[in-house]
Amino acid sequence: MTRTAWGGAALAAILLGLAVVGPWIAPDPLVMDNLATGALLPPSSAHLLGTDQHSRDVFSRLAHGATVSLTVAVVAVLVALVIGATVGVIAGAGGTVLAASLRRITDLALALPRIVVLMVLLAAIGTLPPLTFAMVIGATGWPAIARLVRGETLRLRRAEYVVAARALGAPSPRVLWREVLPGALAPALVAATLGVADAILLEAGLSFLGLGMVSPAPSWGGMILESRDYLHVAPWLLLVPVTALVAATSSATLMGEALRRFLQPDTP
Amino acid sequence: MTPLLEISNLRVMFPARDAEPVVPVDDVTFSLARGELVALVGESGCGKSLTGLSIPGLLPTGAVLGPATSVRYDGTELSALDERALRPFRGQRIAMIFQDPMASLNPVMRVGAQIGEAITAHRRVSRAEVDRRVVDLLAEVGIADPAARARSYPHQLSGGMRQRVMIAIALAGEPGLLIADEPTTALDVTVQAQILELLDRLRVARGMAVLLITHDLGIVAGRADRVLVMYAGRIVETAPTGPLFARPDHPYTAGLFASIPRLGGTGERLSPIPGNVPRPDQWPDGCRFHPRCPVRVDKCARERPLLLAIERDDHRAACWVAQGNTA
Amino acid sequence: MTPLLEVEGLVKHYQSGGFLSRPKPPVRAVDGVSFAVAPGETLGLVGESGSGKSTIGRNVLRLEVPTAGTVRFEGVDLSTVPAGDLRALRRRMQIIFQDPFGSLNPRRSIGASVAEGLEIHRILPKQEIAGRVAELLGEVGLDPAYASRYPHEFSGGQRQRIGIARALAVEPRFVVCDEPVSALDVSVQAQVINLLLDLRDRRNLAYLFIAHDLAVVRQIAHRVAVMYLGTIVELGSARTVIEAPRHPYTQALVSAVPDPDPGSGRSRIVLTGEPPSPSAPPPGCPFEPRCFHPLKDNRCRAERPLLRPVAEQDVACHYAEVIATPPAVPVP
């Protein structure tokens, strides 16, 4: 593995560790500890990353938030991948009418700005539990993947080894599944990994705007939202979640890049 | 008369991090006289393309020339020159054409403009003069209706015409040496014949030397003055065309002839050379052809044979057995 | 003896544009071709780019649907065969490709690629497949231990052998060889040609051998069909067509073949001009614009000659009775 991959993996490991182990070792994020004197304390041995305005331990909020943010991002990407790959393969390999209509639908969906769509949707629906929220984000991410998969499918259909499989008598579903799809998925996987970064930021952004998830469990976006009023006295309230976001996004991007170099070595 | 091009001990190396460097061109020596057409013949992986590229200094990044390497063009040592010093040579005195014209031509530029670029790259010429010269060049390479054709884009032309445009670009600088790296491999047979005829005609008309790099022995017959046969990074035989075809001395050359299908057809099976061409990182010791050679002896696996004359002075082969030196 | 393959009036046009842009004239890749191949026979199909020879290969195997004409395999008209039966029929008619790099799935081991046909048609129970794959690899001259390796670990010639093994796995009677040696080095070409000859003898295979190199075709074909711009211009035994061609294009083709024999004294015909585009063929004889036949006249421009018997072969030329003397210099 290259340095890129190692860097991304290291960051991911730290964050995953935070997300998985953190909630166990960190104190309850909801506990408002010592309301009177425990608020807005800077990082110390008692509170690793300080406390927020409600005397809640920032470290535990970060850790719990990690679980939420990362799960949402991964689920969103998986949803986008499944929908996008299916649509993409059919659009690339199906009969003329079906393929053409799917292509138009994909293009239309791509034309709508994702964040606006999400904002409108969530404003209308109201707040959601995290998993549903994740699926909504994923449901807006499929067009980009579909377009990639469709392009690869079209290209691979003409590949000689695909013709060879047909010449051997393979029925079309088998040809698609065994010959075309594995090749078409490669760029989609890369896009998906990079898409995790997008999803993390989307979730954070939407939470910051107050849309999307309701949970007593904090999310990083929510933490940023709440930090606004206290910046001048407790800057760590902003710095901590932002650093975490940067780390998570970088990790996903680095690993996506490493994956791309591995799966698609000929692309620049 | 001094040769136009003199290559001595050409060695191209690719240093590897934790291993022996890979040496795809290993101690190649030959020369070209003015107006001569010399064919450098070999199969893929033998190093002939790299040999051609090393002359105008167009080797890929990472390539290093051996310390004893000398590439002299018209008396000037090219291997010692840096990019800036080499530039006046490229295009103007040494020109190169490649196998796939579509890859070498700019797809979004009209061909006339591309030829024009080649003209103005080395000298200042007025617009009108450039246009005139472009039309002249296109006519010289046999393109009908050259004035109109100059305004075409590469994709509007056939493969043969694109190759002619490449040749026109190469000629724009009035080079003394043209290196043609597999110029007809991607073309149809009838077009191939046209292009080869054109190269020959141009050579005679301009007194230009041509180094023709190819894997096809057939196109060499009747056109080249001399032939150099390359195998695994080394020249294994060199001779004027007639004597080489009449009586190849090196077993590899003989093997190549035996494995080429003939139009005449003998009704007998071809006799292919057994085995595969070795990769540059896996070259055999001694004579590199010995694992596949039908006449090898013990000495062949131990010592590398030298390129020596056998019967005629100008016909040399690197083979212990052919030299009668098998002790 | 019933021919194994009978092609009559095969036509294949490719249409482009036509949805949002104005439809362009169709590319007439194959414009009326008829021939037959007997069991165990090798028919060479020779032509340059734009001649339509590769298109014929795919249409004969029904990998594409012809625009018109009939293809009969083992007496059965392929256009009337339902999809399921067609798949079963595919066992008996196979294809090997030109590009040794593109014709194998890079993500699959070569053993799995060779076994593909065995699995699709359920020819053997699972446990016997590996053994059969090993046999096949041995038959094409490869070490059976290589079965677990991937295509990129092999040379061009070796990959070509793998492709041949894959085609042989289903026990075909007829194989379309689509320029199988064009992308290979000279010494490897000879190895693969010999392999194809051995297999033909051993398994009594019929080949439709598509190539642009007449010398290669001479090695392997019993009969040769020469194609120009989508039609057959000459058809006869390999020897006759190459040694005594009657169509001017065949003459030019024969003379253009590079001959590694500088003293052969073969006269060189150099054709002028370019092959015309298959989307705008001339109305009469397709070769007329470049033809150097002394009797060439207006009839050639207006009327397309049909393939008809002249001397020992079939020729599509109005004046084939008179053999054109090749011009010593290019025709202006």
PDB file of N, CA and C in Angstrom, chain C residues 44-85:
ATOM      1  N   GLY C  44     -10.203 -18.768 -46.780  1.00  0.00           N
ATOM      2  CA  GLY C  44      -9.552 -17.534 -46.371  1.00  0.00           C
ATOM      3  C   GLY C  44     -10.349 -16.350 -46.877  1.00  0.00           C
ATOM      4  N   LEU C  45     -10.513 -15.356 -46.021  1.00  0.00           N
ATOM      5  CA  LEU C  45     -11.235 -14.151 -46.407  1.00  0.00           C
ATOM      6  C   LEU C  45     -10.248 -13.001 -46.291  1.00  0.00           C
ATOM      7  N   VAL C  46      -9.864 -12.462 -47.415  1.00  0.00           N
ATOM      8  CA  VAL C  46      -8.773 -11.492 -47.432  1.00  0.00           C
ATOM      9  C   VAL C  46      -9.271 -10.131 -47.869  1.00  0.00           C
ATOM     10  N   GLY C  47      -8.790  -9.092 -47.228  1.00  0.00           N
ATOM     11  CA  GLY C  47      -9.150  -7.750 -47.653  1.00  0.00           C
ATOM     12  C   GLY C  47      -8.476  -6.743 -46.759  1.00  0.00           C
ATOM     13  N   GLU C  48      -8.545  -5.495 -47.142  1.00  0.00           N
ATOM     14  CA  GLU C  48      -7.937  -4.451 -46.326  1.00  0.00           C
ATOM     15  C   GLU C  48      -8.998  -3.795 -45.448  1.00  0.00           C
ATOM     16  N   SER C  49      -8.618  -2.700 -44.767  1.00  0.00           N
ATOM     17  CA  SER C  49      -9.628  -2.098 -43.890  1.00  0.00           C
ATOM     18  C   SER C  49     -10.744  -1.534 -44.745  1.00  0.00           C
ATOM     19  N   GLY C  50     -11.953  -1.677 -44.276  1.00  0.00           N
ATOM     20  CA  GLY C  50     -13.105  -1.220 -45.032  1.00  0.00           C
ATOM     21  C   GLY C  50     -13.643  -2.263 -45.987  1.00  0.00           C
ATOM     22  N   SER C  51     -12.990  -3.430 -46.049  1.00  0.00           N
ATOM     23  CA  SER C  51     -13.474  -4.434 -46.989  1.00  0.00           C
ATOM     24  C   SER C  51     -14.680  -5.181 -46.447  1.00  0.00           C
ATOM     25  N   GLY C  52     -14.871  -5.173 -45.143  1.00  0.00           N
ATOM     26  CA  GLY C  52     -16.034  -5.849 -44.576  1.00  0.00           C
ATOM     27  C   GLY C  52     -15.741  -7.241 -44.063  1.00  0.00           C
ATOM     28  N   LYS C  53     -14.489  -7.655 -44.089  1.00  0.00           N
ATOM     29  CA  LYS C  53     -14.224  -9.061 -43.754  1.00  0.00           C
ATOM     30  C   LYS C  53     -14.509  -9.380 -42.290  1.00  0.00           C
ATOM     31  N   SER C  54     -14.147  -8.465 -41.381  1.00  0.00           N
ATOM     32  CA  SER C  54     -14.416  -8.758 -39.974  1.00  0.00           C
ATOM     33  C   SER C  54     -15.903  -8.766 -39.699  1.00  0.00           C
ATOM     34  N   THR C  55     -16.642  -7.879 -40.374  1.00  0.00           N
ATOM     35  CA  THR C  55     -18.089  -7.841 -40.183  1.00  0.00           C
ATOM     36  C   THR C  55     -18.714  -9.171 -40.569  1.00  0.00           C
ATOM     37  N   ILE C  56     -18.206  -9.778 -41.629  1.00  0.00           N
ATOM     38  CA  ILE C  56     -18.759 -11.056 -42.059  1.00  0.00           C
ATOM     39  C   ILE C  56     -18.615 -12.088 -40.945  1.00  0.00           C
ATOM     40  N   GLY C  57     -17.429 -12.103 -40.322  1.00  0.00           N
ATOM     41  CA  GLY C  57     -17.184 -13.071 -39.252  1.00  0.00           C
ATOM     42  C   GLY C  57     -18.257 -12.992 -38.184  1.00  0.00           C
ATOM     43  N   ARG C  58     -18.540 -11.767 -37.727  1.00  0.00           N
ATOM     44  CA  ARG C  58     -19.522 -11.626 -36.655  1.00  0.00           C
ATOM     45  C   ARG C  58     -20.932 -11.935 -37.108  1.00  0.00           C
ATOM     46  N   ASN C  59     -21.257 -11.613 -38.325  1.00  0.00           N
ATOM     47  CA  ASN C  59     -22.621 -11.844 -38.781  1.00  0.00           C
ATOM     48  C   ASN C  59     -22.882 -13.304 -39.089  1.00  0.00           C
ATOM     49  N   VAL C  60     -21.858 -13.992 -39.523  1.00  0.00           N
ATOM     50  CA  VAL C  60     -22.026 -15.409 -39.803  1.00  0.00           C
ATOM     51  C   VAL C  60     -22.319 -16.163 -38.512  1.00  0.00           C
ATOM     52  N   LEU C  61     -21.724 -15.740 -37.421  1.00  0.00           N
ATOM     53  CA  LEU C  61     -21.969 -16.393 -36.140  1.00  0.00           C
ATOM     54  C   LEU C  61     -23.183 -15.807 -35.429  1.00  0.00           C
ATOM     55  N   ARG C  62     -23.819 -14.902 -36.094  1.00  0.00           N
ATOM     56  CA  ARG C  62     -24.973 -14.218 -35.530  1.00  0.00           C
ATOM     57  C   ARG C  62     -24.657 -13.512 -34.216  1.00  0.00           C
ATOM     58  N   LEU C  63     -23.466 -12.987 -34.105  1.00  0.00           N
ATOM     59  CA  LEU C  63     -23.170 -12.090 -32.985  1.00  0.00           C
ATOM     60  C   LEU C  63     -23.734 -10.718 -33.293  1.00  0.00           C
ATOM     61  N   GLU C  64     -24.017 -10.486 -34.575  1.00  0.00           N
ATOM     62  CA  GLU C  64     -24.777  -9.310 -35.001  1.00  0.00           C
ATOM     63  C   GLU C  64     -25.862  -9.827 -35.924  1.00  0.00           C
ATOM     64  N   VAL C  65     -26.924  -9.043 -36.066  1.00  0.00           N
ATOM     65  CA  VAL C  65     -28.005  -9.489 -36.948  1.00  0.00           C
ATOM     66  C   VAL C  65     -27.817  -8.885 -38.325  1.00  0.00           C
ATOM     67  N   PRO C  66     -27.723  -9.705 -39.375  1.00  0.00           N
ATOM     68  CA  PRO C  66     -27.518  -9.168 -40.716  1.00  0.00           C
ATOM     69  C   PRO C  66     -28.699  -8.305 -41.149  1.00  0.00           C
ATOM     70  N   THR C  67     -28.404  -7.334 -42.008  1.00  0.00           N
ATOM     71  CA  THR C  67     -29.472  -6.493 -42.551  1.00  0.00           C
ATOM     72  C   THR C  67     -30.301  -7.282 -43.546  1.00  0.00           C
ATOM     73  N   ALA C  68     -29.650  -8.165 -44.306  1.00  0.00           N
ATOM     74  CA  ALA C  68     -30.367  -8.996 -45.267  1.00  0.00           C
ATOM     75  C   ALA C  68     -29.516 -10.205 -45.590  1.00  0.00           C
ATOM     76  N   GLY C  69     -30.128 -11.186 -46.251  1.00  0.00           N
ATOM     77  CA  GLY C  69     -29.390 -12.376 -46.646  1.00  0.00           C
ATOM     78  C   GLY C  69     -29.605 -13.520 -45.677  1.00  0.00           C
ATOM     79  N   THR C  70     -29.178 -14.713 -46.085  1.00  0.00           N
ATOM     80  CA  THR C  70     -29.354 -15.870 -45.198  1.00  0.00           C
ATOM     81  C   THR C  70     -28.029 -16.500 -44.851  1.00  0.00           C
ATOM     82  N   VAL C  71     -27.972 -17.005 -43.641  1.00  0.00           N
ATOM     83  CA  VAL C  71     -26.817 -17.762 -43.180  1.00  0.00           C
ATOM     84  C   VAL C  71     -27.339 -19.110 -42.728  1.00  0.00           C
ATOM     85  N   ARG C  72     -26.844 -20.160 -43.379  1.00  0.00           N
ATOM     86  CA  ARG C  72     -27.298 -21.502 -43.019  1.00  0.00           C
ATOM     87  C   ARG C  72     -26.130 -22.270 -42.414  1.00  0.00           C
ATOM     88  N   PHE C  73     -26.318 -22.752 -41.206  1.00  0.00           N
ATOM     89  CA  PHE C  73     -25.284 -23.544 -40.553  1.00  0.00           C
ATOM     90  C   PHE C  73     -25.810 -24.946 -40.363  1.00  0.00           C
ATOM     91  N   GLU C  74     -25.057 -25.931 -40.874  1.00  0.00           N
ATOM     92  CA  GLU C  74     -25.514 -27.325 -40.842  1.00  0.00           C
ATOM     93  C   GLU C  74     -26.921 -27.426 -41.419  1.00  0.00           C
ATOM     94  N   GLY C  75     -27.151 -26.640 -42.461  1.00  0.00           N
ATOM     95  CA  GLY C  75     -28.433 -26.719 -43.141  1.00  0.00           C
ATOM     96  C   GLY C  75     -29.549 -25.917 -42.522  1.00  0.00           C
ATOM     97  N   VAL C  76     -29.324 -25.341 -41.351  1.00  0.00           N
ATOM     98  CA  VAL C  76     -30.399 -24.627 -40.658  1.00  0.00           C
ATOM     99  C   VAL C  76     -30.228 -23.125 -40.834  1.00  0.00           C
ATOM    100  N   ASP C  77     -31.294 -22.453 -41.227  1.00  0.00           N
ATOM    101  CA  ASP C  77     -31.257 -21.001 -41.379  1.00  0.00           C
ATOM    102  C   ASP C  77     -31.228 -20.357 -40.000  1.00  0.00           C
ATOM    103  N   LEU C  78     -30.136 -19.641 -39.696  1.00  0.00           N
ATOM    104  CA  LEU C  78     -29.940 -19.126 -38.346  1.00  0.00           C
ATOM    105  C   LEU C  78     -30.977 -18.094 -37.935  1.00  0.00           C
ATOM    106  N   SER C  79     -31.595 -17.437 -38.913  1.00  0.00           N
ATOM    107  CA  SER C  79     -32.572 -16.424 -38.515  1.00  0.00           C
ATOM    108  C   SER C  79     -33.860 -17.051 -38.013  1.00  0.00           C
ATOM    109  N   THR C  80     -34.034 -18.351 -38.248  1.00  0.00           N
ATOM    110  CA  THR C  80     -35.270 -18.990 -37.809  1.00  0.00           C
ATOM    111  C   THR C  80     -35.091 -19.743 -36.505  1.00  0.00           C
ATOM    112  N   VAL C  81     -33.906 -19.718 -35.971  1.00  0.00           N
ATOM    113  CA  VAL C  81     -33.629 -20.521 -34.778  1.00  0.00           C
ATOM    114  C   VAL C  81     -33.970 -19.724 -33.526  1.00  0.00           C
ATOM    115  N   PRO C  82     -34.764 -20.282 -32.620  1.00  0.00           N
ATOM    116  CA  PRO C  82     -35.069 -19.572 -31.376  1.00  0.00           C
ATOM    117  C   PRO C  82     -33.827 -19.430 -30.499  1.00  0.00           C
ATOM    118  N   ALA C  83     -33.868 -18.459 -29.615  1.00  0.00           N
ATOM    119  CA  ALA C  83     -32.669 -18.063 -28.864  1.00  0.00           C
ATOM    120  C   ALA C  83     -32.043 -19.216 -28.113  1.00  0.00           C
ATOM    121  N   GLY C  84     -32.857 -20.025 -27.467  1.00  0.00           N
ATOM    122  CA  GLY C  84     -32.303 -21.131 -26.680  1.00  0.00           C
ATOM    123  C   GLY C  84     -31.555 -22.120 -27.552  1.00  0.00           C
ATOM    124  N   ASP C  85     -32.133 -22.465 -28.715  1.00  0.00           N
ATOM    125  CA  ASP C  85     -31.465 -23.407 -29.602  1.00  0.00           C
ATOM    126  C   ASP C  85     -30.219 -22.782 -30.208  1.00  0.00           C
TER     127      ASP C  85
END
